[in-house]
Coordinates of C-alpha atoms in Angstrom, one line a residue:
Chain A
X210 CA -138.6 29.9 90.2
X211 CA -140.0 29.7 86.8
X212 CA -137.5 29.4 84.0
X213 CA -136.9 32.2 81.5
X214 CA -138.6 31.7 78.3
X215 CA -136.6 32.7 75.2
X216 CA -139.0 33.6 72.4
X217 CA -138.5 34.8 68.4
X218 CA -140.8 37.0 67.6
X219 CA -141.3 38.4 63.8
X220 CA -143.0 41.4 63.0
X221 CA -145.1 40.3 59.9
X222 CA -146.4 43.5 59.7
X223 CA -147.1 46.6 62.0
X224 CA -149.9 44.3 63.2
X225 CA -149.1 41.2 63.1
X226 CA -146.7 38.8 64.9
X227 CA -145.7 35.1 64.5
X228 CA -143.3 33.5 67.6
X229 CA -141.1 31.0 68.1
X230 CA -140.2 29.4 70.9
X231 CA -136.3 29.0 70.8
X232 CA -133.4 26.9 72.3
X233 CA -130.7 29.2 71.5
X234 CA -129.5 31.9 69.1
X235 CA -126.7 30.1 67.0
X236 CA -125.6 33.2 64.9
X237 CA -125.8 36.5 64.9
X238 CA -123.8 39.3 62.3
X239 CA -124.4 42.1 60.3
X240 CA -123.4 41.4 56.8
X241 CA -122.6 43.5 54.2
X242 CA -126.3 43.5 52.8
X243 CA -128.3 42.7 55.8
X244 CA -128.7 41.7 59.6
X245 CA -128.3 37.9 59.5
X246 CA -129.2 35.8 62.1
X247 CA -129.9 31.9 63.0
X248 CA -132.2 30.6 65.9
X249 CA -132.5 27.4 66.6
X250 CA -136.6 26.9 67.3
X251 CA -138.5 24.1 69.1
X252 CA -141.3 24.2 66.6
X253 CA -139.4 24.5 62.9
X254 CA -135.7 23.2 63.7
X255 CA -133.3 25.8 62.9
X256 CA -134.6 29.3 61.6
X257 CA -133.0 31.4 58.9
X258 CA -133.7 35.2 59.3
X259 CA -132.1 38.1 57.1
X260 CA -133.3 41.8 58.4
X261 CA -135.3 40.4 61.0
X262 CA -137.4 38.7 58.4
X263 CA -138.4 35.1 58.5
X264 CA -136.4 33.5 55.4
X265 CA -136.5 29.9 55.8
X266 CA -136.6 26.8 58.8
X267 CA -135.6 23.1 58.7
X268 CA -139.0 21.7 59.3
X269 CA -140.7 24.2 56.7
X270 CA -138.8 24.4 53.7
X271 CA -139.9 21.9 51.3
X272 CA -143.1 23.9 50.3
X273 CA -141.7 26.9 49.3
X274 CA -138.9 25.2 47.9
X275 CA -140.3 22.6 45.9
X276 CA -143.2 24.7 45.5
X277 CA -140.8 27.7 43.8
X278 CA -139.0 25.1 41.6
X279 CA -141.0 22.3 40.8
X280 CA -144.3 24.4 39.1
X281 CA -141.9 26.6 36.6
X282 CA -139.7 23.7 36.1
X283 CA -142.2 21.1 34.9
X284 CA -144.3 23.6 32.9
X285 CA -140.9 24.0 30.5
X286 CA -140.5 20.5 28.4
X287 CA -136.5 20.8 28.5
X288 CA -135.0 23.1 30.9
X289 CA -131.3 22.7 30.3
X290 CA -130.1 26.2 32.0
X291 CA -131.7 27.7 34.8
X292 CA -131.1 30.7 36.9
X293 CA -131.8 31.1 40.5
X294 CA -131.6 34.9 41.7
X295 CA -131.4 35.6 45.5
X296 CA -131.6 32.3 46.8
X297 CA -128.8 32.0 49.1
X298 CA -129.7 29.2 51.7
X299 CA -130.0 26.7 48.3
X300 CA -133.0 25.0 48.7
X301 CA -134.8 26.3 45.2
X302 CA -131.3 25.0 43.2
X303 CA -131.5 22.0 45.5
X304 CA -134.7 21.3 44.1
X305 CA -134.2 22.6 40.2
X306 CA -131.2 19.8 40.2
X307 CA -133.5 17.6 40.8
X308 CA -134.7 17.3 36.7
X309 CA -132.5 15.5 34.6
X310 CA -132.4 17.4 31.7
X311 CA -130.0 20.6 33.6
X312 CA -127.0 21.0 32.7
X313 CA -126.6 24.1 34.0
X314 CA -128.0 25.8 37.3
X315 CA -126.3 29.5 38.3
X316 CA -127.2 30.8 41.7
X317 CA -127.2 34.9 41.5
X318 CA -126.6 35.5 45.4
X319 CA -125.6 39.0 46.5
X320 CA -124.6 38.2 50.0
X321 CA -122.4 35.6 50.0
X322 CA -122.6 35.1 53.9
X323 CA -126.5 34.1 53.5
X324 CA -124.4 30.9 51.2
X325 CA -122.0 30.3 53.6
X326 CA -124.4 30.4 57.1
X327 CA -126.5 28.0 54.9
X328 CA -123.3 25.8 54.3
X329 CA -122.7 25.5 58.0
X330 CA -126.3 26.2 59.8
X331 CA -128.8 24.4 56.9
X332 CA -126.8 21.6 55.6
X333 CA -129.7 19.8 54.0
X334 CA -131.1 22.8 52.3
X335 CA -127.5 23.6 51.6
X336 CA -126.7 20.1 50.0
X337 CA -127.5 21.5 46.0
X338 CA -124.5 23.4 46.1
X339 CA -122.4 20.4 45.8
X340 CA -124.0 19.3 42.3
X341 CA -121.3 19.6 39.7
X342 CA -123.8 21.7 37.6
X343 CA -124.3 24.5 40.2
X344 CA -122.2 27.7 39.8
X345 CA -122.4 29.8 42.5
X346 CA -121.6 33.4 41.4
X347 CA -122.1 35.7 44.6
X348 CA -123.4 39.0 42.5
X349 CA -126.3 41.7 42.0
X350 CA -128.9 39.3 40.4
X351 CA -130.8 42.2 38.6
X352 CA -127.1 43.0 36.8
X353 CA -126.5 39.7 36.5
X354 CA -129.8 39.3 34.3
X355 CA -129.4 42.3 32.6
X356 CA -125.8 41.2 31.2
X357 CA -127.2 37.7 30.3
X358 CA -129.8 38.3 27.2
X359 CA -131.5 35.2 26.1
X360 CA -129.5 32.7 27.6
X361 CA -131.5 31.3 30.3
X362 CA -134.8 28.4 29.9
X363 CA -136.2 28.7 33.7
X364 CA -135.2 32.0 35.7
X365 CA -136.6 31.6 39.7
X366 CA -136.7 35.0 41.6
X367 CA -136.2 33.5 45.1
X368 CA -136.2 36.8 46.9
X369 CA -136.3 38.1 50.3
X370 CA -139.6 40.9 51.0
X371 CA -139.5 44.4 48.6
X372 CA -137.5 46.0 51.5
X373 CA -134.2 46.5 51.5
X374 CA -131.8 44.7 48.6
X375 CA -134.7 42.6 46.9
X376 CA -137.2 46.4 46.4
X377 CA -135.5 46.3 42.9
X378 CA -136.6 42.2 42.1
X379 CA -139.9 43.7 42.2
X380 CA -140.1 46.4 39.4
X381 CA -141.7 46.0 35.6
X382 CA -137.8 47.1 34.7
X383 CA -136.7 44.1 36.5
X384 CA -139.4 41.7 35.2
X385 CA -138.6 43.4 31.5
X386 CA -134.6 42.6 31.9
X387 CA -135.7 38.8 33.3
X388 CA -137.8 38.8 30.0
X389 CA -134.6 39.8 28.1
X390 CA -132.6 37.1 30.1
X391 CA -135.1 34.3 28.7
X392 CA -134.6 32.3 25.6
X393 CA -137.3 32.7 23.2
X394 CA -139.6 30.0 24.9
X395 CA -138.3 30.4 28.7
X396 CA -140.5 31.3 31.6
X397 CA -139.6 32.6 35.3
X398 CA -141.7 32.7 38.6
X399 CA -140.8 34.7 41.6
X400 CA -141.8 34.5 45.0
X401 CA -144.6 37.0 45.2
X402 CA -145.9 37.8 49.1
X403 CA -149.3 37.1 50.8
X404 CA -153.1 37.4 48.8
X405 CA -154.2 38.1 52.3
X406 CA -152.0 41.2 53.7
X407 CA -150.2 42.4 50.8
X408 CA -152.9 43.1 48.2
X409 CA -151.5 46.0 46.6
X410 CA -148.0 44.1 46.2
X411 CA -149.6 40.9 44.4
X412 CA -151.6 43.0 42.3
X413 CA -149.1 45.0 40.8
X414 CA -146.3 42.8 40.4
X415 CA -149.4 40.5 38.6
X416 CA -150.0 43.7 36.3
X417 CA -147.0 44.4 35.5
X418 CA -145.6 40.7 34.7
X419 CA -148.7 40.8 32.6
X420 CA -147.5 43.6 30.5
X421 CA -144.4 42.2 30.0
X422 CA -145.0 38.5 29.1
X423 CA -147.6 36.5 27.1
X424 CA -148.7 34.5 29.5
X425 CA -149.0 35.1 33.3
X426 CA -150.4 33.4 36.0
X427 CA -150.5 32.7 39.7
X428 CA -150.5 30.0 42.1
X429 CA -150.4 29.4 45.5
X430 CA -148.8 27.2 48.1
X431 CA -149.1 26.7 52.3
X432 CA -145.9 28.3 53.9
X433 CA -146.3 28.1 57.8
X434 CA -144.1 30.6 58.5
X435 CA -145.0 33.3 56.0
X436 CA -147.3 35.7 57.2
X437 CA -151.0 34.2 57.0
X438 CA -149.7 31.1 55.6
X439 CA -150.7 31.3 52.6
X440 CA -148.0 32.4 49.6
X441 CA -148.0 33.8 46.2
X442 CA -145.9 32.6 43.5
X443 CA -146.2 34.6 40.1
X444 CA -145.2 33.1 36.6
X445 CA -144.3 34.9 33.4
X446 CA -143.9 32.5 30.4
X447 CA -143.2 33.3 26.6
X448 CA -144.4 30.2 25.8
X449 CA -145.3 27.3 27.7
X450 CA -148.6 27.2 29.5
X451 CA -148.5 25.9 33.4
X452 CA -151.3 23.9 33.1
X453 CA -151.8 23.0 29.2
X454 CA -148.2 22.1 28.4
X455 CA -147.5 20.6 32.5
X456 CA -144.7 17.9 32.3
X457 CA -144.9 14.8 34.0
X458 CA -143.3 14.7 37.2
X459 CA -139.7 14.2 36.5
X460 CA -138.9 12.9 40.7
X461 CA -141.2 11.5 43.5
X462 CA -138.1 12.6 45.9
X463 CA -141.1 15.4 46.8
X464 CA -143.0 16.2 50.3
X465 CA -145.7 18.6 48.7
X466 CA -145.4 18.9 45.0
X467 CA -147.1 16.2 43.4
X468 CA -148.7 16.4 39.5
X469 CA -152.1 17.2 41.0
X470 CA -150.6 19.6 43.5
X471 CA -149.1 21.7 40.5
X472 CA -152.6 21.7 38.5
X473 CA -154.7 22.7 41.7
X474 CA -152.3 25.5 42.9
X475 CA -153.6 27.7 40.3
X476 CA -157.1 27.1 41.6
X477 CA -157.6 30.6 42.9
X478 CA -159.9 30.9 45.8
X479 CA -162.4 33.7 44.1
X480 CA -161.2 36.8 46.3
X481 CA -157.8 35.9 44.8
X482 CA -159.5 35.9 41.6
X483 CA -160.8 39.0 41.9
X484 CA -157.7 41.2 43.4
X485 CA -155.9 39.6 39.9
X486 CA -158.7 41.3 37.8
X487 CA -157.5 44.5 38.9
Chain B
X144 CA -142.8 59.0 75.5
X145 CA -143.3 56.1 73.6
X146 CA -146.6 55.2 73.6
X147 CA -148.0 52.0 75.3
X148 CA -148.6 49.1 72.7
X149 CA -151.5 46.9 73.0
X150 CA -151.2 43.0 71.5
X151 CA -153.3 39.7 71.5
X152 CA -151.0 36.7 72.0
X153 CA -152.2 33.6 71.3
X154 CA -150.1 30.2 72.2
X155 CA -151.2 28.3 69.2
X156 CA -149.4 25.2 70.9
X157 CA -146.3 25.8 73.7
X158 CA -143.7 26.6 71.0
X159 CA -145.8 29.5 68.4
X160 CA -147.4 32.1 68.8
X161 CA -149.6 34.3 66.7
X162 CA -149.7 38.0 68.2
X163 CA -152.5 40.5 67.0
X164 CA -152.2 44.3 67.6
X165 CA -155.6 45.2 68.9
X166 CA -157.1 48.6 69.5
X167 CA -159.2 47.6 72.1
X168 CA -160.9 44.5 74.5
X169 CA -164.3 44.8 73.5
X170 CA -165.6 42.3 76.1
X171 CA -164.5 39.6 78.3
X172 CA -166.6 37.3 80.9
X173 CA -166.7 33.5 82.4
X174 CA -169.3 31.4 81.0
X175 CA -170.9 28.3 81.9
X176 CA -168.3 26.4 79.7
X177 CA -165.2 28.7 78.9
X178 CA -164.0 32.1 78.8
X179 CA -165.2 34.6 76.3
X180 CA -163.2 37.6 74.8
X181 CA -163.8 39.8 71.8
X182 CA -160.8 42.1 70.8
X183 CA -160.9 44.7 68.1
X184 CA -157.6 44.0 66.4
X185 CA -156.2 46.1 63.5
X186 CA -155.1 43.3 61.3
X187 CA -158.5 41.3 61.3
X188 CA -160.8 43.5 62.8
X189 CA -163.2 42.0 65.6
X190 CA -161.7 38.5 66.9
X191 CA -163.5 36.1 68.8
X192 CA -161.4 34.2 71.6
X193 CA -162.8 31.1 73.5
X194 CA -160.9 29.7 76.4
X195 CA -157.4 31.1 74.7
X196 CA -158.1 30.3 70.9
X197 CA -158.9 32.0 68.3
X198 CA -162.7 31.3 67.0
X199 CA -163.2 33.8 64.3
X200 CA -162.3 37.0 63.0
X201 CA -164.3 39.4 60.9
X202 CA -161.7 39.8 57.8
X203 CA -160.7 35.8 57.4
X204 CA -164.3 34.3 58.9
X205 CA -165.3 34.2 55.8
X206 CA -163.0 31.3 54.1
X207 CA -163.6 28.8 57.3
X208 CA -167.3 29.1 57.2
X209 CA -167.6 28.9 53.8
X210 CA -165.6 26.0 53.1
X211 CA -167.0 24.1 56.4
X212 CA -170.6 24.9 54.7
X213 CA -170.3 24.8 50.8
X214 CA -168.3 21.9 50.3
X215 CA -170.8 19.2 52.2
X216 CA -174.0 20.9 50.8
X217 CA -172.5 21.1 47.6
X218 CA -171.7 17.6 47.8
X219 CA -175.3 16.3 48.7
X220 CA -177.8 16.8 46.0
X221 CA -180.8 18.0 47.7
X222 CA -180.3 18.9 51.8
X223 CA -183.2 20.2 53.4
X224 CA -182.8 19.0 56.8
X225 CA -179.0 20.5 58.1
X226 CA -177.6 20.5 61.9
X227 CA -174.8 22.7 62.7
X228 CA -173.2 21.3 66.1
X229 CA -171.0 24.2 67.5
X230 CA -170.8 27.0 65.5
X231 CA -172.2 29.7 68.1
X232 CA -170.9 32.4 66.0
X233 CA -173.3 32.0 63.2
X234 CA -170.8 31.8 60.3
X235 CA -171.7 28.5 59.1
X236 CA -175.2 28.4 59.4
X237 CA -175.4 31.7 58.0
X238 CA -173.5 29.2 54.4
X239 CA -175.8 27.0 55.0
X240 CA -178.9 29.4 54.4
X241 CA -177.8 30.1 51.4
X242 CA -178.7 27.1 49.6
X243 CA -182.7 27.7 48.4
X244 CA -183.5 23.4 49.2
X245 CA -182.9 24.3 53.2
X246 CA -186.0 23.6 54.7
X247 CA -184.6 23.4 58.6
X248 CA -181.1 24.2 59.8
X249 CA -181.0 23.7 63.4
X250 CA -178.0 25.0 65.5
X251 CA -176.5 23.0 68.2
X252 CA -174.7 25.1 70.6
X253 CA -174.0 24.4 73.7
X254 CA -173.0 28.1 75.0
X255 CA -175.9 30.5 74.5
X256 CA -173.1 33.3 75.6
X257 CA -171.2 32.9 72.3
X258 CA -174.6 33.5 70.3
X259 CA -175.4 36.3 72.0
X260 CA -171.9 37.6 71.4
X261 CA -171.8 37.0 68.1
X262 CA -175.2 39.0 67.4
X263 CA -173.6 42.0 69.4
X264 CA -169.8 42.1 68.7
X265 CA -170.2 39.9 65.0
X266 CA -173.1 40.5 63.3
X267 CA -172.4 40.2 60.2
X268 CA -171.3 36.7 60.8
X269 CA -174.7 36.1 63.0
X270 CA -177.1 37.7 60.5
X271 CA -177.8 33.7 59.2
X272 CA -179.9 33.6 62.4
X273 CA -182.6 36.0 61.2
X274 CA -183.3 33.3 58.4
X275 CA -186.8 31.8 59.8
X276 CA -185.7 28.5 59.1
X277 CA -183.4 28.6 61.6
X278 CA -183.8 26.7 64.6
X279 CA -181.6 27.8 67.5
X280 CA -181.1 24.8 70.6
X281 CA -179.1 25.5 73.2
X282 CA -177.9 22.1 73.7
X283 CA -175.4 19.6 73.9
X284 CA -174.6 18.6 70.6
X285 CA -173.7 15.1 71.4
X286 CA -176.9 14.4 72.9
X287 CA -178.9 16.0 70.1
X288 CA -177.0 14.0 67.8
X289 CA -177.8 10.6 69.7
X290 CA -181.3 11.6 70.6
X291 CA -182.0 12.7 66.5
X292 CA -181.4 8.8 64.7
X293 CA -182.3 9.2 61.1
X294 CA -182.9 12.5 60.4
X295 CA -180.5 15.3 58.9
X296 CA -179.3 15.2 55.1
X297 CA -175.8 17.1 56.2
X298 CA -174.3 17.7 59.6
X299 CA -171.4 19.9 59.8
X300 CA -169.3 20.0 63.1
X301 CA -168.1 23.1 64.1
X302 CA -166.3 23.0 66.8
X303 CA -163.1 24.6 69.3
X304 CA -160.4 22.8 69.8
X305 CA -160.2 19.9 71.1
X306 CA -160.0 20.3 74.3
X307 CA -162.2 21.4 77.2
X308 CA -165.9 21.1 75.8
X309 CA -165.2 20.3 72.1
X310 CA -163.2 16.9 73.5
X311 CA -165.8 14.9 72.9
X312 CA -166.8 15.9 69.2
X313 CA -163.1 14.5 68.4
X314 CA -163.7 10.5 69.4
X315 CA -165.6 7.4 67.5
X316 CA -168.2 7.4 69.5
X317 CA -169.6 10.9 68.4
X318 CA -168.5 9.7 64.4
X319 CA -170.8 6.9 65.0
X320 CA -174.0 8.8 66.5
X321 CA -173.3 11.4 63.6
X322 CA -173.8 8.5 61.5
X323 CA -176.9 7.2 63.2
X324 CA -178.3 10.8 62.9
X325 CA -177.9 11.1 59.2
X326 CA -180.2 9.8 56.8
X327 CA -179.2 6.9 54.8
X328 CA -177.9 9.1 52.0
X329 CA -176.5 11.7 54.6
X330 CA -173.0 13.1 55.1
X331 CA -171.1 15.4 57.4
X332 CA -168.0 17.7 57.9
X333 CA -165.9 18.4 60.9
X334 CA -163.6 20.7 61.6
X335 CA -160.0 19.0 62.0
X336 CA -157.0 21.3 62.7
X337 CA -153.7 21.7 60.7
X338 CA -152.1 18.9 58.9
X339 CA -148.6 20.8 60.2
X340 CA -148.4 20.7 63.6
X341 CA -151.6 18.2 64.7
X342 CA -150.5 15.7 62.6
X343 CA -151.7 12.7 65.1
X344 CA -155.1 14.5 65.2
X345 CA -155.8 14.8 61.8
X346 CA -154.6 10.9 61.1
X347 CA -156.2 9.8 64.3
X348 CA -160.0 11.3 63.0
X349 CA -159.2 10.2 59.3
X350 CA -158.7 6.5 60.1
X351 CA -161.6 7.1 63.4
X352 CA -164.4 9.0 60.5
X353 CA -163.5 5.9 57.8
X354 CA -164.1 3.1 60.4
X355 CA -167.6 4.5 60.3
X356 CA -168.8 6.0 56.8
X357 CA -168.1 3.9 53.4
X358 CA -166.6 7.3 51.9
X359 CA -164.3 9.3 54.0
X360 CA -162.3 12.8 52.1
X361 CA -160.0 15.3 53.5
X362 CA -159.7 19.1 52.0
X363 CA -158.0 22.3 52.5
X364 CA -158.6 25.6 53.3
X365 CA -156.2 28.8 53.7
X366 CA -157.3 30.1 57.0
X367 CA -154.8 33.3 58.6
X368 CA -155.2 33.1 61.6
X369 CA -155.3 29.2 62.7
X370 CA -152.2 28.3 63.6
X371 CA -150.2 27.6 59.9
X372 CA -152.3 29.2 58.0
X373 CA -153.3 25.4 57.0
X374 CA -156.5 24.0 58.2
X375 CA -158.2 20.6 57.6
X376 CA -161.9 19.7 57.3
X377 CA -163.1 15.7 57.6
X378 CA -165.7 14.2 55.5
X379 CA -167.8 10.8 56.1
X380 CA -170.2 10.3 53.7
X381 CA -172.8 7.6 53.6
X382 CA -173.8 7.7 49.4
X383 CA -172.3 10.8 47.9
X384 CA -168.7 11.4 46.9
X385 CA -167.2 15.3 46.9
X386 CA -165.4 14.7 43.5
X387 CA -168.0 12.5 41.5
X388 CA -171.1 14.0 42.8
X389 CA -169.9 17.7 43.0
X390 CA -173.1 19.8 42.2
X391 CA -173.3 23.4 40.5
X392 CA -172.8 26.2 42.8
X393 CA -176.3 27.4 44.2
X394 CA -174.8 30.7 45.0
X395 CA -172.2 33.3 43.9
X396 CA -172.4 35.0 47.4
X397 CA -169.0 33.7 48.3
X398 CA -165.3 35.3 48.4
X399 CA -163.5 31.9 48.6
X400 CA -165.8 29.4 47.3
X401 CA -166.0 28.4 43.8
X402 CA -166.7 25.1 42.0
X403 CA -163.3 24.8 41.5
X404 CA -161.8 25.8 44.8
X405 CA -164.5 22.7 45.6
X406 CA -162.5 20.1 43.5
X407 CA -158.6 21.7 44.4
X408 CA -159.5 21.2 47.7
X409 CA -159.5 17.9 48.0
X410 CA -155.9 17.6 46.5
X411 CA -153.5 17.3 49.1
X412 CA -150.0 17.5 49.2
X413 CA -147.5 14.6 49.4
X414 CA -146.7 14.6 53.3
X415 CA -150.7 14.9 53.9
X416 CA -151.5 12.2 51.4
X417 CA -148.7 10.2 53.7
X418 CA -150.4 11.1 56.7
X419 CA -153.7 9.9 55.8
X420 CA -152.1 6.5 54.8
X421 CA -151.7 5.7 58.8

C-alpha cells in the first residue's frame, strides 16, 4: 500500500501554484477577519496562512522580516517610535527592537487571533512581543494612522495581499494618512508584492507613494515562499535617503541583512527599472 | 459542469512543489539521455521540462541566461574563444553572441533532441544559433573539455540538475579539466542551484571550484521558476576578478542585466556568506 501523501498547496495566482509537503494541520478557524490556519511543513517548519494565503514559515522568515525592518530602520539616524501595521505573527517588531535607540514600538494588528496563534504556533517569531517597549493595540491600522498625526519616526506596513482587510493598506489615501502619521523627517516602507506577476500592483503603489513623498524608492529581497521568489519592498521618506544617509548596522544578530545587503537591494535588475519608470 | 483543469507539477525536491497551469503539452518523447517535454503554460508561456525539471521558460529565460552569460564575459576583458557546455536551448549562447570580440562560441551539448526542440518550440531563445560564429558539437562536454587543453577565454556550464547526465559537471574532476581548457587568463561559470534548499551543493562546489582556480566568486540571480526563486551561479577564475575587473557593458540588449545588477550580485546575504565559509 502506498501511504497517503498530505500536501499544502497555495494558489499564487489563477496559474500558479507553490506545495508543501506537510506532517499535520495544527490549526484551523475562521476568525473574525479571515480564514486562519497553521500547517506544520516538512520543507519550512511550521507554516502561517491567513485566507488561504502564504503569510509566513519558521525556516523562511528572517528575509522578509529583517528585510521589512532592517532597510527603513537604518536609513533613519534615530528612530525612537516606530509603528508596525498588520504584522500580527511579530517578526517585523521582533526585528525593529532590535535598534537601541526605540523606545517605543506599537503593533497596529486588526485580528488579534493572527497575535495569539503566533504566541502559541511561532514562538520565535512571536518572542518581540515580550519587549517592554512593544504595545500591542489590536485595531484598524489605517484608523489607527489617521488618528496619530506626526507622531511616528519609522512606520512598516507589514501587510497581508490587496484582498480582503489589507485592499485599503494599498491606496494613495492610505499612503497620504501614513505621510500625516510621520514626524517631519520619518519614512515608512511597506511590503509591496512580486516585480514578476504583479506589475500593475508594484507600479502603482510606486506612483502613487511617489506623489505623496519626496523621496521614494524600491528594493528587493529573496522570499521562498512568495510567489516567484522574488519581493518588493517600497519606501516613502520625507527626508532621509536609503542609501546616502544608510546607518551603520546597529546588530549582527542578522541571517540576510548585512550593510552591503541593504545598499545592493536597491540594485534594480533593469526590467524592474523599467516597470518603475511608468 | 466544471470544466477539467490542466496543471504542470513539478517536485522541486520531495517536500515542494511548483505547479503551472498549462493550456496544452506541446510535445513529449524519450531521448538518448532523458525525457523531453514542452508545455504551453499560462503563467510563463512555453516551458521546457527535462527528465522532471524545469529547464527554461519563455517569460523568465531571460534572467538565467543573461546572468550565466554577461557576468563571466563581462568579467574577462577581451573573450573571443567561448564554450558553452549544456545549454541545448540556446539561451546562453544566444548572450554570449552578443559581445562584438566573439570570434568562436562553440556549443557543447550532449542531446541534439533539446536543440532541435528549442529551434521548434523556443525560438526565440535558439535564434543565437543562426550567428555564423556559432559552432554547434553534439558532444559530451566532459570530453571536449579534456580533449580542448588551453584553449577557451570563458567557459560557462550550463547544465540540469545534477543528477542523471549533468552528474558529472558537478565534481573536481570536471573543475580541474575546465581549468586545463582555459587559457591562462581564462575563467568560467557554472550553474549551481539555490542557496535555500541545496545548501551542501552550493558549499560542496564553492570549496571543490576554489581548490582549483586562485579566484573563486558566488552571485545571485532572481529566477521564478527554480525552486525559491533563488539561484546560484560559481565562478573560478584564473587572472580576472568580477568586482575589480568589471568591464563596461557591451550591450543594452538585456532586461536584467546592467553594470550594476553585475556588482549587487555578488553581494550575498549573511546565511550565504556563512555557507560559503565551509
Amino acid at each position: 500500500m502506498v501511504p497517503a501523501e498530505l500536501w499544502f498547496t497555495e494558489r499564487q495566482n489563477d496559474n500558479l501554484t507553490i506545495g508543501l509537503r506537510i506532517r499535520k494541520i495544527l490549526h484551523s478557524e475562521q476568525t473574525e477577519y479571515q480564514t486562519l490556519d497553521v500547517v506544520e511543513t516538512v520543507q519550512y517548519g511550521n507554516l502561517l496562512v491567513l485566507d488561504g494565503c502564504v503569510m509566513t514559515t519558521d525556516k523562511d522568515e528572517f528575509v522578509y522580516h529583517e528585510m521589512i525592518a532592517h532597510v527603513p530602520m537604518h536609513t533613519h539616524p534615530n528612530p525612537k517610535k516606530v509603528l508596525v501595521v498588520g504584522g500580527g505573527d511579530g517578526g517585523a517588531i521582533r526585528e525593529v527592537v532590535k535598534h537601541p535607540s526605540v523606545e517605543k514600538a506599537v503593533l497596529a494588528e486588526i485580528d488579534e487571533r493572527v497575535i495569539e496563534n503566533a504566541k502559541r504556533y511561532f514562538p520565535q517569531i512571536a518572542q518581540g512581543f515580550s519587549d517592554p517597549r512593544v504595545e500591542i493595540q489590536v485595531t484598524d491600522g489605517i484608523r489607527h494612522v489617521q488618528e496619530h498625526p506626526g507622531e511616528y519616526d519609522v512606520i512598516l506596513v507589514d501587510s497581508t495581499d490587496p484582498v480582503g482587510p489589507a485592499a485599503g493598506l494599498f491606496a494613495r489615501d492610505f499612503y497620504q494618512a501614513v505621510y500625516n502619521a510621520l514626524k517631519e523627517d520619518g519614512l515608512f516602507v511597506a511590503q509591496t508584492e512580486s516585480p514578476f506577476v504583479n506589475q500593475d500592483l508594484v507600479r502603482g503603489v510606486f506612483q502613487d507613494v511617489k506623489s505623496v513623498f519626496p523621496i521614494t524608492e524600491l528594493y528587493l529581497a529573496y522570499v521562498p515562499t512568495y510567489p516567484t521568489g522574488m519581493w518588493s519592498f517600497t519606501m516613502g521618506s520625507k527626508r532621509y535617503h536609503p542609501l546616502r544617509d544608510r546607518q551603520p548596522a546597529r546588530t549582527a544578530d542578522t541571517r540576510y541583512y548585512t550593510e552591503a545587503v541593504h545598499e545592493a537591494a536597491f540594485t534594480l535588475p533593469r526590467f524592474v527599472e523599467e516597470l518603475l519608470k511608468g
